[in-house]
Amino acid sequence: ILGHGAYGEERTIGSRSSEEVQNLIRWMESAGGFLDSRVEIRRSDPEDPNSYFGVFVNAPIRENEILMRIPGELKIQLVDDGHDWEYEEEICELSWMLKAEFEKGDKSKYLPYINYLRTQTEGQLPGA
């Protein structure tokens, strides 16, 4: 996500964010990731527990400012093995990878992300 912010700036995680979102952000930052203080990960309607989660800015930003950086080791992604994936194959494979992480439970390398996904309303899970 492009935007701006001072890297490494001290910030508080919004009180409207769920515990799972706060843990997700701490996990990302502990691995060297970055989330600008003007960014909120929250439900679209904070008063409606069934509204979808999204990424929102709470202050003006300039074009091409960096708002978020997610370290590569935290991403569930396909390895470039020379396979020429069709889009549908790629989504299917990523979905199987995500399912495998769900099945690992507390042993998943991606546990903060998995716990965040578990808070999503039915039908809102990503392909990966």
Short mmCIF file of C-alpha atoms in Angstrom, two decimals:
data_model
loop_
_atom_site.label_atom_id
_atom_site.label_comp_id
_atom_site.label_asym_id
_atom_site.label_seq_id
_atom_site.Cartn_x
_atom_site.Cartn_y
_atom_site.Cartn_z
CA ILE A 1 0.00 0.00 0.00
CA LEU A 2 1.41 3.35 -0.95
CA GLY A 3 1.16 6.36 1.29
CA HIS A 4 3.57 7.94 3.84
CA GLY A 5 4.80 7.82 7.38
CA ALA A 6 7.94 7.92 9.45
CA TYR A 7 9.36 4.43 9.59
CA GLY A 8 9.63 3.10 13.10
CA GLU A 9 7.54 5.89 14.58
CA GLU A 10 5.91 5.05 17.90
CA ARG A 11 2.21 4.52 17.52
CA THR A 12 -0.75 3.20 19.39
CA ILE A 13 -3.01 0.65 17.82
CA GLY A 14 -6.52 2.03 17.56
CA SER A 15 -8.84 1.14 20.39
CA ARG A 16 -11.52 0.26 17.82
CA SER A 17 -9.35 -2.56 16.49
CA SER A 18 -10.10 -6.05 17.72
CA GLU A 19 -7.56 -7.97 19.77
CA GLU A 20 -6.93 -10.17 16.70
CA VAL A 21 -6.13 -7.12 14.57
CA GLN A 22 -3.84 -5.71 17.27
CA ASN A 23 -2.00 -9.05 17.46
CA LEU A 24 -1.75 -9.15 13.66
CA ILE A 25 -0.17 -5.68 13.58
CA ARG A 26 2.26 -6.51 16.40
CA TRP A 27 3.25 -9.73 14.59
CA MET A 28 3.88 -7.82 11.35
CA GLU A 29 5.91 -5.11 13.11
CA SER A 30 7.94 -7.66 15.11
CA ALA A 31 9.06 -9.17 11.80
CA GLY A 32 10.21 -5.78 10.51
CA GLY A 33 6.93 -4.75 8.90
CA PHE A 34 5.49 -1.28 8.98
CA LEU A 35 2.02 0.21 9.38
CA ASP A 36 1.65 3.98 9.22
CA SER A 37 -0.08 5.50 12.25
CA ARG A 38 -2.76 6.94 9.95
CA VAL A 39 -3.88 3.46 8.93
CA GLU A 40 -6.61 1.52 10.68
CA ILE A 41 -7.55 -2.10 10.12
CA ARG A 42 -11.12 -2.32 11.35
CA ARG A 43 -14.67 -3.13 10.42
CA SER A 44 -16.18 -0.78 7.83
CA ASP A 45 -18.85 0.10 10.39
CA PRO A 46 -17.22 -0.12 13.83
CA GLU A 47 -20.69 -0.36 15.41
CA ASP A 48 -21.71 -3.37 13.28
CA PRO A 49 -19.90 -6.61 14.22
CA ASN A 50 -21.02 -8.16 10.92
CA SER A 51 -19.58 -5.48 8.64
CA TYR A 52 -16.52 -6.40 6.61
CA PHE A 53 -12.96 -5.63 7.70
CA GLY A 54 -10.95 -3.17 5.67
CA VAL A 55 -7.91 -0.92 5.67
CA PHE A 56 -8.74 2.76 6.18
CA VAL A 57 -6.73 5.96 6.56
CA ASN A 58 -7.73 8.39 9.30
CA ALA A 59 -5.80 11.44 8.07
CA PRO A 60 -4.73 12.97 4.75
CA ILE A 61 -2.01 11.20 2.77
CA ARG A 62 0.08 12.21 -0.21
CA GLU A 63 0.41 10.32 -3.44
CA ASN A 64 3.04 7.53 -3.31
CA GLU A 65 3.48 7.61 0.46
CA ILE A 66 4.23 4.21 1.99
CA LEU A 67 1.46 3.16 4.37
CA MET A 68 2.25 -0.50 4.92
CA ARG A 69 5.07 -2.94 4.36
CA ILE A 70 4.55 -6.66 4.98
CA PRO A 71 7.74 -8.76 5.22
CA GLY A 72 7.95 -11.52 2.62
CA GLU A 73 8.25 -14.28 5.23
CA LEU A 74 4.79 -13.38 6.54
CA LYS A 75 3.10 -13.79 3.17
CA ILE A 76 1.38 -16.97 2.09
CA GLN A 77 2.55 -17.14 -1.49
CA LEU A 78 3.53 -19.50 -4.26
CA VAL A 79 7.18 -20.16 -4.89
CA ASP A 80 8.39 -19.34 -8.39
CA ASP A 81 9.20 -22.87 -9.52
CA GLY A 82 8.90 -22.10 -13.21
CA HIS A 83 5.29 -23.34 -13.30
CA ASP A 84 3.15 -21.16 -15.52
CA TRP A 85 0.12 -20.86 -13.23
CA GLU A 86 -3.28 -20.00 -14.62
CA TYR A 87 -5.11 -17.55 -12.36
CA GLU A 88 -7.67 -20.16 -11.25
CA GLU A 89 -4.89 -22.66 -10.43
CA GLU A 90 -3.03 -20.06 -8.41
CA ILE A 91 -6.10 -19.12 -6.35
CA CYS A 92 -6.87 -22.79 -5.79
CA GLU A 93 -3.32 -23.59 -4.66
CA LEU A 94 -3.21 -20.56 -2.34
CA SER A 95 -6.56 -21.62 -0.87
CA TRP A 96 -5.16 -25.10 -0.15
CA MET A 97 -2.11 -23.52 1.49
CA LEU A 98 -4.37 -21.36 3.66
CA LYS A 99 -6.51 -24.37 4.59
CA ALA A 100 -3.37 -26.26 5.65
CA GLU A 101 -2.41 -23.35 7.93
CA PHE A 102 -5.89 -23.38 9.50
CA GLU A 103 -5.49 -27.11 10.16
CA LYS A 104 -2.18 -26.56 11.98
CA GLY A 105 -4.04 -24.55 14.62
CA ASP A 106 -1.75 -23.01 17.24
CA LYS A 107 1.30 -24.48 15.46
CA SER A 108 0.79 -22.37 12.34
CA LYS A 109 3.60 -19.97 11.47
CA TYR A 110 0.83 -17.57 10.46
CA LEU A 111 -1.23 -17.88 13.68
CA PRO A 112 -1.94 -14.12 14.13
CA TYR A 113 -3.23 -13.97 10.53
CA ILE A 114 -5.25 -17.18 10.97
CA ASN A 115 -6.79 -15.84 14.20
CA TYR A 116 -7.66 -12.59 12.41
CA LEU A 117 -9.33 -14.55 9.60
CA ARG A 118 -11.36 -16.50 12.14
CA THR A 119 -13.07 -13.23 13.14
CA GLN A 120 -14.39 -12.68 9.63
CA THR A 121 -18.07 -13.04 8.87
CA GLU A 122 -18.96 -16.07 6.75
CA GLY A 123 -18.24 -15.43 3.07
CA GLN A 124 -15.51 -12.84 3.72
CA LEU A 125 -12.43 -15.05 3.74
CA PRO A 126 -9.87 -14.24 1.05
CA GLY A 127 -8.51 -16.84 -1.37
CA ALA A 128 -5.29 -16.60 0.67
#
